[in-house]
PDB file of C-alpha atoms in Angstrom:
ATOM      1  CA  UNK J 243    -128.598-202.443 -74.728  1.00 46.00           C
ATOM      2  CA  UNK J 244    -125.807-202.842 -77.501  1.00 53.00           C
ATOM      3  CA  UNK J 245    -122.267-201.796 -76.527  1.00 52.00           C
ATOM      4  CA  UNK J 246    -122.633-198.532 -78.386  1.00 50.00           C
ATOM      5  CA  UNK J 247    -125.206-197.633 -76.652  1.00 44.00           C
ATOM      6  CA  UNK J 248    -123.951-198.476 -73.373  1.00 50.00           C
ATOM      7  CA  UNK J 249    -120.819-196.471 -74.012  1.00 51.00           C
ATOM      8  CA  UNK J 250    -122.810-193.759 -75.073  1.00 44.00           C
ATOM      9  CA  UNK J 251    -124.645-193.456 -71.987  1.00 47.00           C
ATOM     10  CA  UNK J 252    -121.576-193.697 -70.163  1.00 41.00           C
ATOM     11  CA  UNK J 253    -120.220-190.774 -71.647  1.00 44.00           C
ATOM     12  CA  UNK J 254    -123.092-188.469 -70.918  1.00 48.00           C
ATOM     13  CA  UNK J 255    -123.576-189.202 -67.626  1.00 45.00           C
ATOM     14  CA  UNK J 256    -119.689-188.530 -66.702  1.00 48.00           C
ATOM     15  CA  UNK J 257    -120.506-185.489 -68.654  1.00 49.00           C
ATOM     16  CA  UNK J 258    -123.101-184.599 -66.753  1.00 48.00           C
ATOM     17  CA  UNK J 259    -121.313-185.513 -63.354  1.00 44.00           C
ATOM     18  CA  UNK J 260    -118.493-182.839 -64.498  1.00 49.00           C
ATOM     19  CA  UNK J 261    -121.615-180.121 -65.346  1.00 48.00           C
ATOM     20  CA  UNK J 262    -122.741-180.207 -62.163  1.00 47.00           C
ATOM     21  CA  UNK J 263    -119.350-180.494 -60.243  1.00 49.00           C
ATOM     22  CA  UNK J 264    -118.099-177.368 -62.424  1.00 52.00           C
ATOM     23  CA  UNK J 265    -121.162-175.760 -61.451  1.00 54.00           C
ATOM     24  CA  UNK J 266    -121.211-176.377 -57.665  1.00 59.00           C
ATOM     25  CA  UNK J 267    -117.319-174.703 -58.079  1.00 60.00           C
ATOM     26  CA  UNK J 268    -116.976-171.278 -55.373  1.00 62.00           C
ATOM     27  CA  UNK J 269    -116.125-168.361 -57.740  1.00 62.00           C
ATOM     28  CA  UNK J 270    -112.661-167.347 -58.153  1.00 60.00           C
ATOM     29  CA  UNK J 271    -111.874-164.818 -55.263  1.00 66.00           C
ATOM     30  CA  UNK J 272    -111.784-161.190 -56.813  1.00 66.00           C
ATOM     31  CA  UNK J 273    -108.583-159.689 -56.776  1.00 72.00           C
ATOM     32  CA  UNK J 274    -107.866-157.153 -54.072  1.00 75.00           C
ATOM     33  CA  UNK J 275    -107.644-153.578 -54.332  1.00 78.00           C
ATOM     34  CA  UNK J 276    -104.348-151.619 -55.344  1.00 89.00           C
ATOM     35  CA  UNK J 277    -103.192-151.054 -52.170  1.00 94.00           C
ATOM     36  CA  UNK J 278    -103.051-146.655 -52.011  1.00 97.00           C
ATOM     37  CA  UNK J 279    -100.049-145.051 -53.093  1.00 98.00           C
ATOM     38  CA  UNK J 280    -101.349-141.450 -53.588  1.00 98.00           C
ATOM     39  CA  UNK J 281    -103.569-138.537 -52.536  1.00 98.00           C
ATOM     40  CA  UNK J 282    -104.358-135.091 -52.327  1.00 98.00           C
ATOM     41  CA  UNK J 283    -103.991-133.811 -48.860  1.00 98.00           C
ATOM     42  CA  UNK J 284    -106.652-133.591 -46.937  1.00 98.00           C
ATOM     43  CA  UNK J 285    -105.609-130.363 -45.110  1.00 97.00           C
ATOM     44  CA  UNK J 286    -102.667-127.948 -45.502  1.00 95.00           C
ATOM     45  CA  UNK J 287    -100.073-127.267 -42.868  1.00 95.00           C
ATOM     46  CA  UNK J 288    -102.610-124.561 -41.480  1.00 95.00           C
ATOM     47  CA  UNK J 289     -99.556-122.032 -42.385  1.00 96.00           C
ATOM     48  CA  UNK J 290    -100.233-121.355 -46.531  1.00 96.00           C
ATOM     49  CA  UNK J 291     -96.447-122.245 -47.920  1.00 97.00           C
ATOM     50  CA  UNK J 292     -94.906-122.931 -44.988  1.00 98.00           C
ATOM     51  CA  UNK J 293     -94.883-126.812 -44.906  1.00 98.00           C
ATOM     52  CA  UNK J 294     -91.373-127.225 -42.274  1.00 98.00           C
ATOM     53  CA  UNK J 295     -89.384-127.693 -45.546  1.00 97.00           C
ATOM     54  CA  UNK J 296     -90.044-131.266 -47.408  1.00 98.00           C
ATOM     55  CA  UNK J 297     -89.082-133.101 -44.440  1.00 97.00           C
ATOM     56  CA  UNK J 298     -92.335-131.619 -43.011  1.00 98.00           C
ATOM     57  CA  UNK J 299     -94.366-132.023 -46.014  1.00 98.00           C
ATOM     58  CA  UNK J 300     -93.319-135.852 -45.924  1.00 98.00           C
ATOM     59  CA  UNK J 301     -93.869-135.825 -41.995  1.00 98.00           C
ATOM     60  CA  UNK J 302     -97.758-134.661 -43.019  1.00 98.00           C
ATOM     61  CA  UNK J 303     -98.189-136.530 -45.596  1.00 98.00           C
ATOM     62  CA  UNK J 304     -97.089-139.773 -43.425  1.00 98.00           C
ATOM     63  CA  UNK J 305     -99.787-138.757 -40.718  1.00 98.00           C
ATOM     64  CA  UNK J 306    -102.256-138.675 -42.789  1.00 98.00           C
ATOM     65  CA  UNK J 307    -101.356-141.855 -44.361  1.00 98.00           C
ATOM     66  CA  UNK J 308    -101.163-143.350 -41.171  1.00 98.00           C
ATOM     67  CA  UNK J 309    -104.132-142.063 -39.768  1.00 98.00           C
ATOM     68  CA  UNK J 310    -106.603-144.351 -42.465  1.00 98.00           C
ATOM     69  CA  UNK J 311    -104.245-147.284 -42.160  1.00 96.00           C
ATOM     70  CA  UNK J 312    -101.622-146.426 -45.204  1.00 97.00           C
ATOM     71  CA  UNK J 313     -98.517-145.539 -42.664  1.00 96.00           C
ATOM     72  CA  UNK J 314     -96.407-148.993 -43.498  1.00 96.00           C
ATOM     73  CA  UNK J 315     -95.825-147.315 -46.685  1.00 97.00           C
ATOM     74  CA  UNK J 316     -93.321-144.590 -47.121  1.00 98.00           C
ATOM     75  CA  UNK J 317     -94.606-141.387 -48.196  1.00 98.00           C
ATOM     76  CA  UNK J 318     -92.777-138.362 -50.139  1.00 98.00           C
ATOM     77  CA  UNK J 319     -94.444-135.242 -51.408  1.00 98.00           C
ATOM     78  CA  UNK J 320     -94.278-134.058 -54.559  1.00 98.00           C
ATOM     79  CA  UNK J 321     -92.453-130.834 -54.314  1.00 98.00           C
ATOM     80  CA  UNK J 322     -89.776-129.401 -55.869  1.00 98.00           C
ATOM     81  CA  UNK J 323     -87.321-127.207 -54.046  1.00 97.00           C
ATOM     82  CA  UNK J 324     -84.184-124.797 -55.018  1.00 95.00           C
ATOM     83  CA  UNK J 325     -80.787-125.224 -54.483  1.00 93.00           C
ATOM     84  CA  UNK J 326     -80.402-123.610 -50.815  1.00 87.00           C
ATOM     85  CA  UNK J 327     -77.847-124.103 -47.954  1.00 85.00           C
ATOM     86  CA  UNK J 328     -75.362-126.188 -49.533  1.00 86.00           C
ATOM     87  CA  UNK J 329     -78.024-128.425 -50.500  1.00 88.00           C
ATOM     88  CA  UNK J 330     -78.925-129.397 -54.490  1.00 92.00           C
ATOM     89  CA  UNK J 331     -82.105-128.633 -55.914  1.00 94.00           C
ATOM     90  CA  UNK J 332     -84.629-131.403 -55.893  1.00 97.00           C
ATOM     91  CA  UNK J 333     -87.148-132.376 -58.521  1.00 98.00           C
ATOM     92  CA  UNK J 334     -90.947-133.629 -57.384  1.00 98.00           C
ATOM     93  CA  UNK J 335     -90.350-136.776 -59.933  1.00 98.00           C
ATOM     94  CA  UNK J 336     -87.064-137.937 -58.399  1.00 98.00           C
ATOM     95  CA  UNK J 337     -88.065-138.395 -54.545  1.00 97.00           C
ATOM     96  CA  UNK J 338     -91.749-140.334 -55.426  1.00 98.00           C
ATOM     97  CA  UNK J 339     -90.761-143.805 -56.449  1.00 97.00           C
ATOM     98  CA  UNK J 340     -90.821-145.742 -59.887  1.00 97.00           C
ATOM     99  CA  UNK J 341     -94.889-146.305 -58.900  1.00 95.00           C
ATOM    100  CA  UNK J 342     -97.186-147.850 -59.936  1.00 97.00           C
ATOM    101  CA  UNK J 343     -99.703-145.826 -57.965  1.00 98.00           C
ATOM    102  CA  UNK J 344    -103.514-145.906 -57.292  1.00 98.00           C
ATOM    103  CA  UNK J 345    -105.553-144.142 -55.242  1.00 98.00           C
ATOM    104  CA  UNK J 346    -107.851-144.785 -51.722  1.00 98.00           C
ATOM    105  CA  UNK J 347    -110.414-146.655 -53.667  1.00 97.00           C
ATOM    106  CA  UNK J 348    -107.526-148.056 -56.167  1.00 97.00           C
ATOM    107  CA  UNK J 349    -107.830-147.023 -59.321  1.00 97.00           C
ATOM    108  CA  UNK J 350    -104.847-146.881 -60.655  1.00 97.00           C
ATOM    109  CA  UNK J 351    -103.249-142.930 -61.065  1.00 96.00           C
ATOM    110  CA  UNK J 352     -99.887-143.988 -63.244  1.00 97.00           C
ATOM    111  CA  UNK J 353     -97.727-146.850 -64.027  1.00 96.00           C
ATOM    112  CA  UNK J 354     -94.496-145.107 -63.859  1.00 96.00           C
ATOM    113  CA  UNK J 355     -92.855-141.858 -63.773  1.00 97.00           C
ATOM    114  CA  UNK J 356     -92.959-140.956 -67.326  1.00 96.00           C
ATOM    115  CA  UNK J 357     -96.684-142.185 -67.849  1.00 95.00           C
ATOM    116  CA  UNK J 358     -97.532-139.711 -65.076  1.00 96.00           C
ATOM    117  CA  UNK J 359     -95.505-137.304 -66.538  1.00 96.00           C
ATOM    118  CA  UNK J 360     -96.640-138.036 -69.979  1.00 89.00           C
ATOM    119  CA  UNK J 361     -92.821-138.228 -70.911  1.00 82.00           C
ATOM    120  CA  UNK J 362     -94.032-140.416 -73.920  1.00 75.00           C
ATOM    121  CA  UNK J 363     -96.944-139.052 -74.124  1.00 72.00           C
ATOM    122  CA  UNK J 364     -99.343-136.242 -72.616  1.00 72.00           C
ATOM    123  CA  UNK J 365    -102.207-137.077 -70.417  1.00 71.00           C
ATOM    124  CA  UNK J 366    -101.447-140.718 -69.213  1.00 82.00           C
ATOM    125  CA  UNK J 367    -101.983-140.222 -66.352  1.00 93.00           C
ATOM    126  CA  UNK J 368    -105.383-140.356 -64.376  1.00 94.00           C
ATOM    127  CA  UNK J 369    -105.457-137.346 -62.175  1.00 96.00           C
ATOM    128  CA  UNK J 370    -108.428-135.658 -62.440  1.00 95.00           C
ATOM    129  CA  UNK J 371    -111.665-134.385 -60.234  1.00 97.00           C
ATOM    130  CA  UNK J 372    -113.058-138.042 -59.925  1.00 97.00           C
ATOM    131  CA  UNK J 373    -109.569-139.232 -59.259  1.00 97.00           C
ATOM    132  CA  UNK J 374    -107.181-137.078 -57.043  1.00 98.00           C
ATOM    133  CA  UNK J 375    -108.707-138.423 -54.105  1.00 98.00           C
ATOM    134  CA  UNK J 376    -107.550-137.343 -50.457  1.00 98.00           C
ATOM    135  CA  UNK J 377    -106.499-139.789 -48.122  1.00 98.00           C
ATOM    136  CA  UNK J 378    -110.171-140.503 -46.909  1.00 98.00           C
ATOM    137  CA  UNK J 379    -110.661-141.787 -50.203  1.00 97.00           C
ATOM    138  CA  UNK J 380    -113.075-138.007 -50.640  1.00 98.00           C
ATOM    139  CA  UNK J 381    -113.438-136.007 -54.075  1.00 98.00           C
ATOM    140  CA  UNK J 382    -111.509-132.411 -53.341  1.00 98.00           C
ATOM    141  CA  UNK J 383    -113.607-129.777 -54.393  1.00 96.00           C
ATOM    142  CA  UNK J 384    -112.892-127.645 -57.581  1.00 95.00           C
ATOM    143  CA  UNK J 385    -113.797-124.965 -59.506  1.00 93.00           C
ATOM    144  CA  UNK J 386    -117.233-124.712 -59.428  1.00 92.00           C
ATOM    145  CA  UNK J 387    -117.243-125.646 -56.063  1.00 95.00           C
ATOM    146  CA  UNK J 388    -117.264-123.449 -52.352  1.00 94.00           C
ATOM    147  CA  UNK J 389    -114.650-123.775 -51.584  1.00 95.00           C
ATOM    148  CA  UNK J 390    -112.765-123.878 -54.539  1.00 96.00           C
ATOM    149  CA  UNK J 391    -109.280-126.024 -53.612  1.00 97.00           C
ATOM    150  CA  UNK J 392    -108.051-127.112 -57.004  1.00 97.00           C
ATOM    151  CA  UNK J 393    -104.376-125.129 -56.717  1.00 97.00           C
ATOM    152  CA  UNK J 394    -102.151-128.119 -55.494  1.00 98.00           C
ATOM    153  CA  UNK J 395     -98.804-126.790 -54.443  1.00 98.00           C
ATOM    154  CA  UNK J 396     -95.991-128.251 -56.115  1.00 98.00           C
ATOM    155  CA  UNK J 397     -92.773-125.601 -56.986  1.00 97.00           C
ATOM    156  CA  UNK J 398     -92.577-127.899 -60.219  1.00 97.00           C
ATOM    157  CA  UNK J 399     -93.192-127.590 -64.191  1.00 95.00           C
ATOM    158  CA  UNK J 400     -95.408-129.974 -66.414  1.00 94.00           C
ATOM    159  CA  UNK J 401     -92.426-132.360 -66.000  1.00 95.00           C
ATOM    160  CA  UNK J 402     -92.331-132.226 -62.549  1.00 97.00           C
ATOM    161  CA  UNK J 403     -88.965-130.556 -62.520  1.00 97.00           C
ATOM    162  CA  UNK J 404     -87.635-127.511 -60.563  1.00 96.00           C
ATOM    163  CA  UNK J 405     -89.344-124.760 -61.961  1.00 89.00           C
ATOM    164  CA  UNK J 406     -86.804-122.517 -64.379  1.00 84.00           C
ATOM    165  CA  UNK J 407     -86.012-117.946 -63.109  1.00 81.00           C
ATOM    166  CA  UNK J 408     -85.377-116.194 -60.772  1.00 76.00           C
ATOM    167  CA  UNK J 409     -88.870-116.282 -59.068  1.00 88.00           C
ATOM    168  CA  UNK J 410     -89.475-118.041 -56.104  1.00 93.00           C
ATOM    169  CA  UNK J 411     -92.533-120.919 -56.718  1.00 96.00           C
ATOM    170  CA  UNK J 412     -91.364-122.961 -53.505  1.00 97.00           C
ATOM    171  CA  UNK J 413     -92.097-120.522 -51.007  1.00 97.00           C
ATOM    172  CA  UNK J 414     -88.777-120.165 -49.824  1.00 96.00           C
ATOM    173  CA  UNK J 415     -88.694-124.101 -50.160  1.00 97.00           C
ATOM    174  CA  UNK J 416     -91.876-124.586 -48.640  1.00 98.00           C
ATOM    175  CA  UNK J 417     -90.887-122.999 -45.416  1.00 97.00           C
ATOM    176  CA  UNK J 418     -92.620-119.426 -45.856  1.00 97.00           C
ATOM    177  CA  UNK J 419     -96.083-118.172 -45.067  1.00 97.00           C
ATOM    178  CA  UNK J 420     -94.560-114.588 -46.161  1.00 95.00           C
ATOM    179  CA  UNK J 421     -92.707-114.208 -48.967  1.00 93.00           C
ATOM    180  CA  UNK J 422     -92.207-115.423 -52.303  1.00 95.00           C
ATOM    181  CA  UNK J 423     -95.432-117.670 -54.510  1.00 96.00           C
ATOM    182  CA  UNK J 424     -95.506-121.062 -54.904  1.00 97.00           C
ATOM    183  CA  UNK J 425     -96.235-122.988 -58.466  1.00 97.00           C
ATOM    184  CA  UNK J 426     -99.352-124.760 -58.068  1.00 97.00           C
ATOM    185  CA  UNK J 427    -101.104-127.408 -60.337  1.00 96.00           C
ATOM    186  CA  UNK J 428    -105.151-128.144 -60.419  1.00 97.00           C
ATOM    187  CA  UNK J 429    -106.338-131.496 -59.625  1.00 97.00           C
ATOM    188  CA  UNK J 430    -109.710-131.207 -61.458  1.00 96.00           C
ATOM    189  CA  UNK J 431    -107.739-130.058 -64.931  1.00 94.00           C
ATOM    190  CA  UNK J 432    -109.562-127.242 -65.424  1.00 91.00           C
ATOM    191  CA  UNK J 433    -108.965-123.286 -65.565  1.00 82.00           C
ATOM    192  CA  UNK J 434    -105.643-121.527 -65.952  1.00 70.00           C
ATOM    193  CA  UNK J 435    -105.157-121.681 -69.459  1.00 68.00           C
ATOM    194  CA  UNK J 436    -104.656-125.031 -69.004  1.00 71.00           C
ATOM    195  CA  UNK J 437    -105.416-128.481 -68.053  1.00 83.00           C
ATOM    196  CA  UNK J 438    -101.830-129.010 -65.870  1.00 92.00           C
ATOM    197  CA  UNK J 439    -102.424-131.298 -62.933  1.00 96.00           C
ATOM    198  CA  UNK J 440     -99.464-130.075 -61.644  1.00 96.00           C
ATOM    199  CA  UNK J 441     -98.132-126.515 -63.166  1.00 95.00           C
ATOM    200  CA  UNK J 442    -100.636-123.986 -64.180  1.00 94.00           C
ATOM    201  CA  UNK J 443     -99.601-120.837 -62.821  1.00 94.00           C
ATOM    202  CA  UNK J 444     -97.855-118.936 -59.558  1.00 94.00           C
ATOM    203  CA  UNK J 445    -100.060-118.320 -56.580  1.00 96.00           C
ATOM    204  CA  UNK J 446     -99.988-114.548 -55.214  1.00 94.00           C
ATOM    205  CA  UNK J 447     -97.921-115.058 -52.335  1.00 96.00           C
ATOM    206  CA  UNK J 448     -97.230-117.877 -49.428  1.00 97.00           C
ATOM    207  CA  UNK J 449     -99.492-116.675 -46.745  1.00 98.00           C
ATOM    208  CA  UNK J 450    -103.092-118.650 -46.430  1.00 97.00           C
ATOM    209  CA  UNK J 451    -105.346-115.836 -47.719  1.00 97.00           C
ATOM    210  CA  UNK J 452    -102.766-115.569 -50.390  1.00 97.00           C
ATOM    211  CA  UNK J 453    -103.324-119.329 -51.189  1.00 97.00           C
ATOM    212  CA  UNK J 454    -106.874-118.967 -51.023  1.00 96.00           C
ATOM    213  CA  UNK J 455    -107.546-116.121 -53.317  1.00 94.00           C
ATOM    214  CA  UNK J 456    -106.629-118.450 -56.875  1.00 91.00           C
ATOM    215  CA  UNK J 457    -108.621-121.079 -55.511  1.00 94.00           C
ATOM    216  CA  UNK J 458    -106.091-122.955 -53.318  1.00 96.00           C
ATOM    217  CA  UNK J 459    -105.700-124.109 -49.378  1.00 97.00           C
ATOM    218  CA  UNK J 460    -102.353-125.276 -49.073  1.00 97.00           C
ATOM    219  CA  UNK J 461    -102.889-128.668 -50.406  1.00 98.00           C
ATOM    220  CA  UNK J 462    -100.367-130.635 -51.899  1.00 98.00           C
ATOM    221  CA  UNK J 463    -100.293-134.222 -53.789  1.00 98.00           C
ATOM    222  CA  UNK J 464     -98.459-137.100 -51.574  1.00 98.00           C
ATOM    223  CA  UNK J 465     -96.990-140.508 -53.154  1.00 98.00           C
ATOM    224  CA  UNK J 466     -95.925-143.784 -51.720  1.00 98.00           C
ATOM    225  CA  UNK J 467     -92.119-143.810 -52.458  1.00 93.00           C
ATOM    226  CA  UNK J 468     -91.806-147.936 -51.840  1.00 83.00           C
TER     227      UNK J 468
END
């Protein structure tokens, strides 16, 4: 065999040596999941509109975090609530983090605050029926559905700010089951005149019949802050 030939054979047998060593290679480990950093309530306080304020609301929605193994995050609700006692109002989008934020099975819900607010540009976000999630990592029924549950309280407008008049939408700051309405959003983006996950219209009042009636239970959307 001439030297050319030699080094030719050489050649393709290393080749073939780094074939089969690149093929007995283990896969590249998938990436994990997004780890969760929002839901849809699984239950309500069991009181309509009163939550216990938004310390409660972020007391429940910390439970229920911590009861599927999410409680080493901290968890805010997204409420909005009117200046009361001294204190200032607060806006839903200030008191949820910067994000980003996916949900129990993680898919990813928002990058940021103004993509979920679609401060850039409407519909960024991914909230809808397939989507907004509960803890459990469950689809929340809709409309369409018995029960409906698609009103998600939030007090807030489509920019998750303090909604503007006189009006209450917080139910007295989320601590009344008897007076006042509360602004609610629908998960599943339909109905209402419009496809708001988050402000579509008033409820009729606070209490949990009230709630129920426009196709609500007292739910309310929960975020992981950090």
């Amino acid at each position: 065999m001439n030297n050319k030939l030699r080094q030719g054979s050489i050649l393709m047998l290393g080749a073939g040596f780094a074939l089969l060593a690149s093929a007995q290679q283990p896969p590249a480990p998938a990436s994990p999941p997004a780890p969760m950093g929002f839901f849809v309530t699984s239950e309500g306080s069991g009181k309509g509109g009163d939550l216990g304020g938004l310390a409660g609301a972020d007391a429940h929605c910390q439970k229920l975090a911590t009861a599927v193994g999410a409680g080493s995050r901290t968890w805010r609700a997204y409420l909005s609530t009117t200046a009361s006692g001294g204190q200032a109002a607060v806006n839903a989008r200030d008191r949820i983090g910067a994000g980003p934020w996916a949900n129990a099975k993680g898919e990813q819900i928002a990058k940021n605050v103004a993509d979920l607010h679609g401060d850039v540009e409407r519909d960024r976000n991914n909230i809808h029926k397939a989507s907004a999630l509960n803890e459990k990592g469950e689809v929340v029924s809709g409309r369409g559905d018995t029960p409906n549950r698609h009103d998600i309280l939030t007090g807030s407008n489509s920019e998750g700010r303090l909604l503007a008049g006189a009006e209450d939408s917080t139910c007295g700051n989320w601590t009344s089951s008897t007076t006042g309405g509360a602004m609610v959003g629908h998960h599943d983006r339909v109905g209402g005149g419009n496809t708001s996950w988050n402000s579509v219209h008033r409820s009729r009042g606070c209490a949990v019949d009230q709630l129920k009636a426009t196709g609500g239970d007292g739910l309310f959307y929960c975020f992981a802050e950090k």
